[in-house]
Amino acid sequence: MGDHKERSQTLPKKDEHHRQLSYVPFLSGGIAGTFAKTAIAPLERVKILYQIRSKHYPFEGIFPTIRKIMEKEGIVGLWKGNTATVVRIFPYAAIQFFSYENYKRMFAESQWKERLHPTVIDLTCGSLAGATSVMFTYPLDLVRVRMAVSVHKQFDGIYDCIRTIIKADGAYGLFRGMSPTLMGIVPYAGVNFASFEALKRFFARSLETDPKQLPITVKLAAGGIAGAVGQTVAYPLDVVRRQMQTSGYAEGHGTNHKTTFGAIRTILMKEGLIGLFRGMSINYLRVGPQVAISFTTYETVKKYLEQLT
C-alpha cells in the first residue's frame, strides 16, 4: 500500500517533466517565431526582392521600395508571402527551440557537461537545432520565397504554388537551395543561441541577478546583438540560398543555378564579392529586431506556460 502511494506521488513529477520537455518549448517556440516573423515581414520582402534583383522593383532604398510595393500592390503587398511564412515558421521555430532544449538536456546528462565551456555547448546545440528544423520544414521556406517574389498573382495559394513547382521541376524542386540553407543555418543558429546565452550571463553578472530574471529590455538587447553577429557570419550563404530558390524563375533574377558552389562562382563573376553581401544593410535592420523579439517572446511565453503546468 505504501509502495503504491509512493509510486503515485512520483509519477506526476515524471509526467510534468515530460510535458515540459515537449509541450512547453514546442508551443513557446512556435508562438515566438510567428510573432517575430510577422513583425518584420515588410523588411523581409524588401530584402528578398533586392537579393534576387527583381526586375519589377529595382532597388532604390528601403523606404522607396516599400512605397513602390504599396503603390503597385497596396499595403497588403508588404506582407505578401507571409501566410506561407507563418505556416512554415511555426513548426520551424517550434522544432528549433524544442530541439535546442533537448540537445542541451542531452549534454547536461552526459560527461561533456564538465569538459566543455557552456558557450561551446550552446553553439553546438544551436547548430544542431537549426539543422534539425531546416530538414523538417525546408519546402515551406521555398514556397514562401516564390510567393514573396511574385508580383503578379501567379499562385492561388500555398497548395497551388507547391503544385506548380512540382509540375515544373519535380519533387526535387521543393528542395532547391537546401544545401546552402543547411550550410548557412548551422553557423547562424549556433552563433545566435550561443551569443544570446553568453550575453545573458554577462548582463546577469553585471546586474548581479539570475539570467532568468533579466528585464525584458535587457533580453531584447541581447537578442538584437546576437542576431547581428549571427547574420554577419552566415549572410553570404543566405544570398546564395535565395538565388537558388528563385533560379530560372520568371520574376526573379533569371540565372539558373544548379549547385551551391556554381551559384557562388556565378555571383562572384557577375557582381564581385559585393554580390554575396547584397541586401546585408537591410538584413541588419530586419534580423536584429527579429531575433530580439523571437528570443524574448520565447522566454516570456515559456515562463508563463511553465507556471501553468
PDB file of N, CA and C in Angstrom, residues 140-222:
ATOM      1  N   LEU A 140       8.518  24.478 -47.275  1.00  0.00           N
ATOM      2  CA  LEU A 140       7.650  25.621 -46.989  1.00  0.00           C
ATOM      3  C   LEU A 140       8.416  26.941 -47.091  1.00  0.00           C
ATOM      4  N   ASP A 141       9.713  26.912 -46.823  1.00  0.00           N
ATOM      5  CA  ASP A 141      10.530  28.116 -46.987  1.00  0.00           C
ATOM      6  C   ASP A 141      10.644  28.468 -48.457  1.00  0.00           C
ATOM      7  N   LEU A 142      10.832  27.461 -49.296  1.00  0.00           N
ATOM      8  CA  LEU A 142      10.909  27.678 -50.743  1.00  0.00           C
ATOM      9  C   LEU A 142       9.604  28.281 -51.264  1.00  0.00           C
ATOM     10  N   VAL A 143       8.479  27.737 -50.819  1.00  0.00           N
ATOM     11  CA  VAL A 143       7.171  28.243 -51.245  1.00  0.00           C
ATOM     12  C   VAL A 143       7.001  29.692 -50.808  1.00  0.00           C
ATOM     13  N   ARG A 144       7.413  30.002 -49.591  1.00  0.00           N
ATOM     14  CA  ARG A 144       7.297  31.383 -49.095  1.00  0.00           C
ATOM     15  C   ARG A 144       8.065  32.356 -49.976  1.00  0.00           C
ATOM     16  N   VAL A 145       9.274  31.986 -50.366  1.00  0.00           N
ATOM     17  CA  VAL A 145      10.104  32.871 -51.187  1.00  0.00           C
ATOM     18  C   VAL A 145       9.493  33.046 -52.570  1.00  0.00           C
ATOM     19  N   ARG A 146       9.031  31.950 -53.173  1.00  0.00           N
ATOM     20  CA  ARG A 146       8.411  32.053 -54.501  1.00  0.00           C
ATOM     21  C   ARG A 146       7.199  32.980 -54.462  1.00  0.00           C
ATOM     22  N   MET A 147       6.411  32.884 -53.410  1.00  0.00           N
ATOM     23  CA  MET A 147       5.237  33.748 -53.300  1.00  0.00           C
ATOM     24  C   MET A 147       5.627  35.190 -53.001  1.00  0.00           C
ATOM     25  N   ALA A 148       6.719  35.379 -52.268  1.00  0.00           N
ATOM     26  CA  ALA A 148       7.160  36.732 -51.928  1.00  0.00           C
ATOM     27  C   ALA A 148       7.679  37.489 -53.138  1.00  0.00           C
ATOM     28  N   VAL A 149       8.325  36.785 -54.090  1.00  0.00           N
ATOM     29  CA  VAL A 149       8.888  37.473 -55.265  1.00  0.00           C
ATOM     30  C   VAL A 149       7.881  37.577 -56.398  1.00  0.00           C
ATOM     31  N   SER A 150       6.712  36.956 -56.241  1.00  0.00           N
ATOM     32  CA  SER A 150       5.673  37.031 -57.264  1.00  0.00           C
ATOM     33  C   SER A 150       4.977  38.387 -57.199  1.00  0.00           C
ATOM     34  N   VAL A 151       5.101  39.166 -58.264  1.00  0.00           N
ATOM     35  CA  VAL A 151       4.451  40.476 -58.313  1.00  0.00           C
ATOM     36  C   VAL A 151       3.017  40.327 -58.815  1.00  0.00           C
ATOM     37  N   HIS A 152       2.862  39.598 -59.923  1.00  0.00           N
ATOM     38  CA  HIS A 152       1.525  39.323 -60.431  1.00  0.00           C
ATOM     39  C   HIS A 152       0.961  38.129 -59.680  1.00  0.00           C
ATOM     40  N   LYS A 153      -0.334  37.972 -59.669  1.00  0.00           N
ATOM     41  CA  LYS A 153      -0.962  36.879 -58.906  1.00  0.00           C
ATOM     42  C   LYS A 153      -0.763  35.570 -59.654  1.00  0.00           C
ATOM     43  N   GLN A 154       0.445  35.044 -59.562  1.00  0.00           N
ATOM     44  CA  GLN A 154       0.795  33.827 -60.286  1.00  0.00           C
ATOM     45  C   GLN A 154       0.298  32.566 -59.590  1.00  0.00           C
ATOM     46  N   PHE A 155       0.199  32.620 -58.265  1.00  0.00           N
ATOM     47  CA  PHE A 155      -0.239  31.463 -57.497  1.00  0.00           C
ATOM     48  C   PHE A 155      -1.536  31.787 -56.763  1.00  0.00           C
ATOM     49  N   ASP A 156      -2.430  30.791 -56.690  1.00  0.00           N
ATOM     50  CA  ASP A 156      -3.697  30.974 -55.993  1.00  0.00           C
ATOM     51  C   ASP A 156      -3.601  30.658 -54.505  1.00  0.00           C
ATOM     52  N   GLY A 157      -2.423  30.255 -54.074  1.00  0.00           N
ATOM     53  CA  GLY A 157      -2.231  29.933 -52.667  1.00  0.00           C
ATOM     54  C   GLY A 157      -1.040  29.011 -52.500  1.00  0.00           C
ATOM     55  N   ILE A 158      -0.841  28.561 -51.274  1.00  0.00           N
ATOM     56  CA  ILE A 158       0.310  27.714 -50.966  1.00  0.00           C
ATOM     57  C   ILE A 158       0.243  26.401 -51.746  1.00  0.00           C
ATOM     58  N   TYR A 159      -0.919  25.764 -51.751  1.00  0.00           N
ATOM     59  CA  TYR A 159      -1.055  24.469 -52.433  1.00  0.00           C
ATOM     60  C   TYR A 159      -0.784  24.618 -53.925  1.00  0.00           C
ATOM     61  N   ASP A 160      -1.312  25.700 -54.529  1.00  0.00           N
ATOM     62  CA  ASP A 160      -1.108  25.919 -55.961  1.00  0.00           C
ATOM     63  C   ASP A 160       0.374  26.159 -56.263  1.00  0.00           C
ATOM     64  N   CYS A 161       1.057  26.868 -55.377  1.00  0.00           N
ATOM     65  CA  CYS A 161       2.482  27.121 -55.556  1.00  0.00           C
ATOM     66  C   CYS A 161       3.268  25.807 -55.502  1.00  0.00           C
ATOM     67  N   ILE A 162       2.942  24.951 -54.542  1.00  0.00           N
ATOM     68  CA  ILE A 162       3.612  23.653 -54.428  1.00  0.00           C
ATOM     69  C   ILE A 162       3.377  22.817 -55.687  1.00  0.00           C
ATOM     70  N   ARG A 163       2.134  22.795 -56.144  1.00  0.00           N
ATOM     71  CA  ARG A 163       1.795  22.012 -57.329  1.00  0.00           C
ATOM     72  C   ARG A 163       2.538  22.520 -58.565  1.00  0.00           C
ATOM     73  N   THR A 164       2.653  23.857 -58.695  1.00  0.00           N
ATOM     74  CA  THR A 164       3.353  24.452 -59.833  1.00  0.00           C
ATOM     75  C   THR A 164       4.841  24.097 -59.819  1.00  0.00           C
ATOM     76  N   ILE A 165       5.447  24.137 -58.638  1.00  0.00           N
ATOM     77  CA  ILE A 165       6.877  23.802 -58.515  1.00  0.00           C
ATOM     78  C   ILE A 165       7.119  22.347 -58.888  1.00  0.00           C
ATOM     79  N   ILE A 166       6.279  21.454 -58.372  1.00  0.00           N
ATOM     80  CA  ILE A 166       6.445  20.020 -58.671  1.00  0.00           C
ATOM     81  C   ILE A 166       6.229  19.745 -60.150  1.00  0.00           C
ATOM     82  N   LYS A 167       5.265  20.426 -60.747  1.00  0.00           N
ATOM     83  CA  LYS A 167       4.985  20.233 -62.173  1.00  0.00           C
ATOM     84  C   LYS A 167       6.168  20.677 -63.034  1.00  0.00           C
ATOM     85  N   ALA A 168       6.821  21.770 -62.624  1.00  0.00           N
ATOM     86  CA  ALA A 168       7.934  22.306 -63.414  1.00  0.00           C
ATOM     87  C   ALA A 168       9.254  21.580 -63.151  1.00  0.00           C
ATOM     88  N   ASP A 169       9.526  21.256 -61.897  1.00  0.00           N
ATOM     89  CA  ASP A 169      10.848  20.719 -61.533  1.00  0.00           C
ATOM     90  C   ASP A 169      10.815  19.348 -60.867  1.00  0.00           C
ATOM     91  N   GLY A 170       9.627  18.786 -60.671  1.00  0.00           N
ATOM     92  CA  GLY A 170       9.549  17.524 -59.949  1.00  0.00           C
ATOM     93  C   GLY A 170       9.640  17.765 -58.452  1.00  0.00           C
ATOM     94  N   ALA A 171       9.579  16.682 -57.683  1.00  0.00           N
ATOM     95  CA  ALA A 171       9.634  16.804 -56.226  1.00  0.00           C
ATOM     96  C   ALA A 171      10.957  17.434 -55.778  1.00  0.00           C
ATOM     97  N   TYR A 172      12.024  17.217 -56.563  1.00  0.00           N
ATOM     98  CA  TYR A 172      13.327  17.800 -56.227  1.00  0.00           C
ATOM     99  C   TYR A 172      13.246  19.319 -56.146  1.00  0.00           C
ATOM    100  N   GLY A 173      12.355  19.905 -56.945  1.00  0.00           N
ATOM    101  CA  GLY A 173      12.232  21.357 -56.968  1.00  0.00           C
ATOM    102  C   GLY A 173      11.878  21.948 -55.624  1.00  0.00           C
ATOM    103  N   LEU A 174      11.210  21.177 -54.763  1.00  0.00           N
ATOM    104  CA  LEU A 174      10.837  21.665 -53.435  1.00  0.00           C
ATOM    105  C   LEU A 174      12.039  21.768 -52.494  1.00  0.00           C
ATOM    106  N   PHE A 175      13.167  21.188 -52.904  1.00  0.00           N
ATOM    107  CA  PHE A 175      14.362  21.206 -52.056  1.00  0.00           C
ATOM    108  C   PHE A 175      15.517  21.968 -52.704  1.00  0.00           C
ATOM    109  N   ARG A 176      15.205  22.737 -53.778  1.00  0.00           N
ATOM    110  CA  ARG A 176      16.235  23.543 -54.430  1.00  0.00           C
ATOM    111  C   ARG A 176      16.768  24.590 -53.445  1.00  0.00           C
ATOM    112  N   GLY A 177      18.068  24.620 -53.279  1.00  0.00           N
ATOM    113  CA  GLY A 177      18.677  25.594 -52.379  1.00  0.00           C
ATOM    114  C   GLY A 177      18.827  25.099 -50.950  1.00  0.00           C
ATOM    115  N   MET A 178      18.529  23.815 -50.700  1.00  0.00           N
ATOM    116  CA  MET A 178      18.605  23.308 -49.334  1.00  0.00           C
ATOM    117  C   MET A 178      20.046  23.201 -48.845  1.00  0.00           C
ATOM    118  N   SER A 179      20.981  22.885 -49.749  1.00  0.00           N
ATOM    119  CA  SER A 179      22.395  22.745 -49.344  1.00  0.00           C
ATOM    120  C   SER A 179      22.958  24.031 -48.748  1.00  0.00           C
ATOM    121  N   PRO A 180      22.836  25.193 -49.460  1.00  0.00           N
ATOM    122  CA  PRO A 180      23.339  26.422 -48.839  1.00  0.00           C
ATOM    123  C   PRO A 180      22.560  26.820 -47.601  1.00  0.00           C
ATOM    124  N   THR A 181      21.285  26.396 -47.535  1.00  0.00           N
ATOM    125  CA  THR A 181      20.491  26.691 -46.344  1.00  0.00           C
ATOM    126  C   THR A 181      21.082  25.984 -45.126  1.00  0.00           C
ATOM    127  N   LEU A 182      21.383  24.699 -45.284  1.00  0.00           N
ATOM    128  CA  LEU A 182      21.987  23.947 -44.193  1.00  0.00           C
ATOM    129  C   LEU A 182      23.372  24.486 -43.847  1.00  0.00           C
ATOM    130  N   MET A 183      24.149  24.820 -44.889  1.00  0.00           N
ATOM    131  CA  MET A 183      25.492  25.359 -44.661  1.00  0.00           C
ATOM    132  C   MET A 183      25.430  26.701 -43.940  1.00  0.00           C
ATOM    133  N   GLY A 184      24.350  27.447 -44.178  1.00  0.00           N
ATOM    134  CA  GLY A 184      24.201  28.753 -43.545  1.00  0.00           C
ATOM    135  C   GLY A 184      23.584  28.681 -42.161  1.00  0.00           C
ATOM    136  N   ILE A 185      22.618  27.758 -41.986  1.00  0.00           N
ATOM    137  CA  ILE A 185      21.881  27.727 -40.716  1.00  0.00           C
ATOM    138  C   ILE A 185      22.730  27.171 -39.581  1.00  0.00           C
ATOM    139  N   VAL A 186      23.672  26.288 -39.893  1.00  0.00           N
ATOM    140  CA  VAL A 186      24.495  25.692 -38.833  1.00  0.00           C
ATOM    141  C   VAL A 186      25.279  26.771 -38.078  1.00  0.00           C
ATOM    142  N   PRO A 187      26.059  27.622 -38.779  1.00  0.00           N
ATOM    143  CA  PRO A 187      26.737  28.697 -38.025  1.00  0.00           C
ATOM    144  C   PRO A 187      25.774  29.761 -37.516  1.00  0.00           C
ATOM    145  N   TYR A 188      24.732  30.076 -38.300  1.00  0.00           N
ATOM    146  CA  TYR A 188      23.810  31.145 -37.920  1.00  0.00           C
ATOM    147  C   TYR A 188      23.066  30.815 -36.624  1.00  0.00           C
ATOM    148  N   ALA A 189      22.419  29.646 -36.603  1.00  0.00           N
ATOM    149  CA  ALA A 189      21.660  29.258 -35.411  1.00  0.00           C
ATOM    150  C   ALA A 189      22.592  29.033 -34.228  1.00  0.00           C
ATOM    151  N   GLY A 190      23.740  28.414 -34.492  1.00  0.00           N
ATOM    152  CA  GLY A 190      24.696  28.176 -33.423  1.00  0.00           C
ATOM    153  C   GLY A 190      25.175  29.460 -32.779  1.00  0.00           C
ATOM    154  N   VAL A 191      25.569  30.420 -33.622  1.00  0.00           N
ATOM    155  CA  VAL A 191      26.053  31.709 -33.102  1.00  0.00           C
ATOM    156  C   VAL A 191      24.931  32.472 -32.417  1.00  0.00           C
ATOM    157  N   ASN A 192      23.718  32.412 -32.964  1.00  0.00           N
ATOM    158  CA  ASN A 192      22.577  33.088 -32.342  1.00  0.00           C
ATOM    159  C   ASN A 192      22.348  32.610 -30.910  1.00  0.00           C
ATOM    160  N   PHE A 193      22.191  31.312 -30.760  1.00  0.00           N
ATOM    161  CA  PHE A 193      21.926  30.756 -29.427  1.00  0.00           C
ATOM    162  C   PHE A 193      23.094  30.989 -28.478  1.00  0.00           C
ATOM    163  N   ALA A 194      24.316  30.744 -28.972  1.00  0.00           N
ATOM    164  CA  ALA A 194      25.492  30.897 -28.109  1.00  0.00           C
ATOM    165  C   ALA A 194      25.680  32.351 -27.684  1.00  0.00           C
ATOM    166  N   SER A 195      25.510  33.281 -28.618  1.00  0.00           N
ATOM    167  CA  SER A 195      25.673  34.703 -28.306  1.00  0.00           C
ATOM    168  C   SER A 195      24.615  35.172 -27.318  1.00  0.00           C
ATOM    169  N   PHE A 196      23.370  34.750 -27.561  1.00  0.00           N
ATOM    170  CA  PHE A 196      22.271  35.167 -26.678  1.00  0.00           C
ATOM    171  C   PHE A 196      22.499  34.676 -25.247  1.00  0.00           C
ATOM    172  N   GLU A 197      22.854  33.406 -25.107  1.00  0.00           N
ATOM    173  CA  GLU A 197      23.065  32.851 -23.768  1.00  0.00           C
ATOM    174  C   GLU A 197      24.285  33.480 -23.100  1.00  0.00           C
ATOM    175  N   ALA A 198      25.362  33.707 -23.875  1.00  0.00           N
ATOM    176  CA  ALA A 198      26.566  34.332 -23.315  1.00  0.00           C
ATOM    177  C   ALA A 198      26.280  35.764 -22.870  1.00  0.00           C
ATOM    178  N   LEU A 199      25.513  36.493 -23.674  1.00  0.00           N
ATOM    179  CA  LEU A 199      25.162  37.873 -23.319  1.00  0.00           C
ATOM    180  C   LEU A 199      24.255  37.912 -22.095  1.00  0.00           C
ATOM    181  N   LYS A 200      23.357  36.950 -21.979  1.00  0.00           N
ATOM    182  CA  LYS A 200      22.512  36.875 -20.780  1.00  0.00           C
ATOM    183  C   LYS A 200      23.358  36.660 -19.529  1.00  0.00           C
ATOM    184  N   ARG A 201      24.331  35.762 -19.638  1.00  0.00           N
ATOM    185  CA  ARG A 201      25.212  35.526 -18.487  1.00  0.00           C
ATOM    186  C   ARG A 201      26.022  36.768 -18.150  1.00  0.00           C
ATOM    187  N   PHE A 202      26.482  37.479 -19.200  1.00  0.00           N
ATOM    188  CA  PHE A 202      27.261  38.702 -18.991  1.00  0.00           C
ATOM    189  C   PHE A 202      26.418  39.779 -18.304  1.00  0.00           C
ATOM    190  N   PHE A 203      25.208  40.008 -18.825  1.00  0.00           N
ATOM    191  CA  PHE A 203      24.334  41.031 -18.249  1.00  0.00           C
ATOM    192  C   PHE A 203      23.904  40.645 -16.830  1.00  0.00           C
ATOM    193  N   ALA A 204      23.698  39.347 -16.603  1.00  0.00           N
ATOM    194  CA  ALA A 204      23.293  38.892 -15.275  1.00  0.00           C
ATOM    195  C   ALA A 204      24.394  39.154 -14.245  1.00  0.00           C
ATOM    196  N   ARG A 205      25.647  38.907 -14.649  1.00  0.00           N
ATOM    197  CA  ARG A 205      26.764  39.206 -13.744  1.00  0.00           C
ATOM    198  C   ARG A 205      26.872  40.700 -13.482  1.00  0.00           C
ATOM    199  N   SER A 206      26.679  41.497 -14.543  1.00  0.00           N
ATOM    200  CA  SER A 206      26.780  42.955 -14.406  1.00  0.00           C
ATOM    201  C   SER A 206      25.686  43.508 -13.490  1.00  0.00           C
ATOM    202  N   LEU A 207      24.487  42.931 -13.609  1.00  0.00           N
ATOM    203  CA  LEU A 207      23.349  43.407 -12.826  1.00  0.00           C
ATOM    204  C   LEU A 207      23.183  42.634 -11.518  1.00  0.00           C
ATOM    205  N   GLU A 208      24.071  41.647 -11.310  1.00  0.00           N
ATOM    206  CA  GLU A 208      24.034  40.815 -10.102  1.00  0.00           C
ATOM    207  C   GLU A 208      22.655  40.186  -9.905  1.00  0.00           C
ATOM    208  N   THR A 209      22.219  39.485 -10.923  1.00  0.00           N
ATOM    209  CA  THR A 209      20.929  38.805 -10.863  1.00  0.00           C
ATOM    210  C   THR A 209      21.020  37.476 -11.598  1.00  0.00           C
ATOM    211  N   ASP A 210      19.959  36.709 -11.540  1.00  0.00           N
ATOM    212  CA  ASP A 210      19.894  35.434 -12.253  1.00  0.00           C
ATOM    213  C   ASP A 210      19.551  35.702 -13.716  1.00  0.00           C
ATOM    214  N   PRO A 211      20.160  34.970 -14.673  1.00  0.00           N
ATOM    215  CA  PRO A 211      19.840  35.182 -16.088  1.00  0.00           C
ATOM    216  C   PRO A 211      18.346  35.078 -16.399  1.00  0.00           C
ATOM    217  N   LYS A 212      17.628  34.231 -15.646  1.00  0.00           N
ATOM    218  CA  LYS A 212      16.191  34.065 -15.882  1.00  0.00           C
ATOM    219  C   LYS A 212      15.377  35.260 -15.401  1.00  0.00           C
ATOM    220  N   GLN A 213      15.991  36.104 -14.568  1.00  0.00           N
ATOM    221  CA  GLN A 213      15.276  37.250 -14.006  1.00  0.00           C
ATOM    222  C   GLN A 213      15.628  38.572 -14.692  1.00  0.00           C
ATOM    223  N   LEU A 214      16.337  38.504 -15.802  1.00  0.00           N
ATOM    224  CA  LEU A 214      16.717  39.731 -16.505  1.00  0.00           C
ATOM    225  C   LEU A 214      15.483  40.476 -17.017  1.00  0.00           C
ATOM    226  N   PRO A 215      15.501  41.813 -17.013  1.00  0.00           N
ATOM    227  CA  PRO A 215      14.381  42.586 -17.570  1.00  0.00           C
ATOM    228  C   PRO A 215      14.213  42.305 -19.065  1.00  0.00           C
ATOM    229  N   ILE A 216      12.995  42.486 -19.556  1.00  0.00           N
ATOM    230  CA  ILE A 216      12.712  42.228 -20.966  1.00  0.00           C
ATOM    231  C   ILE A 216      13.571  43.114 -21.875  1.00  0.00           C
ATOM    232  N   THR A 217      13.803  44.373 -21.464  1.00  0.00           N
ATOM    233  CA  THR A 217      14.617  45.268 -22.292  1.00  0.00           C
ATOM    234  C   THR A 217      16.037  44.743 -22.469  1.00  0.00           C
ATOM    235  N   VAL A 218      16.581  44.144 -21.420  1.00  0.00           N
ATOM    236  CA  VAL A 218      17.934  43.580 -21.500  1.00  0.00           C
ATOM    237  C   VAL A 218      17.942  42.360 -22.413  1.00  0.00           C
ATOM    238  N   LYS A 219      16.910  41.528 -22.324  1.00  0.00           N
ATOM    239  CA  LYS A 219      16.816  40.358 -23.195  1.00  0.00           C
ATOM    240  C   LYS A 219      16.664  40.773 -24.661  1.00  0.00           C
ATOM    241  N   LEU A 220      15.896  41.838 -24.890  1.00  0.00           N
ATOM    242  CA  LEU A 220      15.749  42.348 -26.258  1.00  0.00           C
ATOM    243  C   LEU A 220      17.088  42.811 -26.807  1.00  0.00           C
ATOM    244  N   ALA A 221      17.867  43.516 -25.976  1.00  0.00           N
ATOM    245  CA  ALA A 221      19.193  43.980 -26.398  1.00  0.00           C
ATOM    246  C   ALA A 221      20.112  42.804 -26.699  1.00  0.00           C
ATOM    247  N   ALA A 222      20.094  41.796 -25.825  1.00  0.00           N
ATOM    248  CA  ALA A 222      20.930  40.610 -26.034  1.00  0.00           C
ATOM    249  C   ALA A 222      20.536  39.885 -27.316  1.00  0.00           C
TER     250      ALA A 222
END
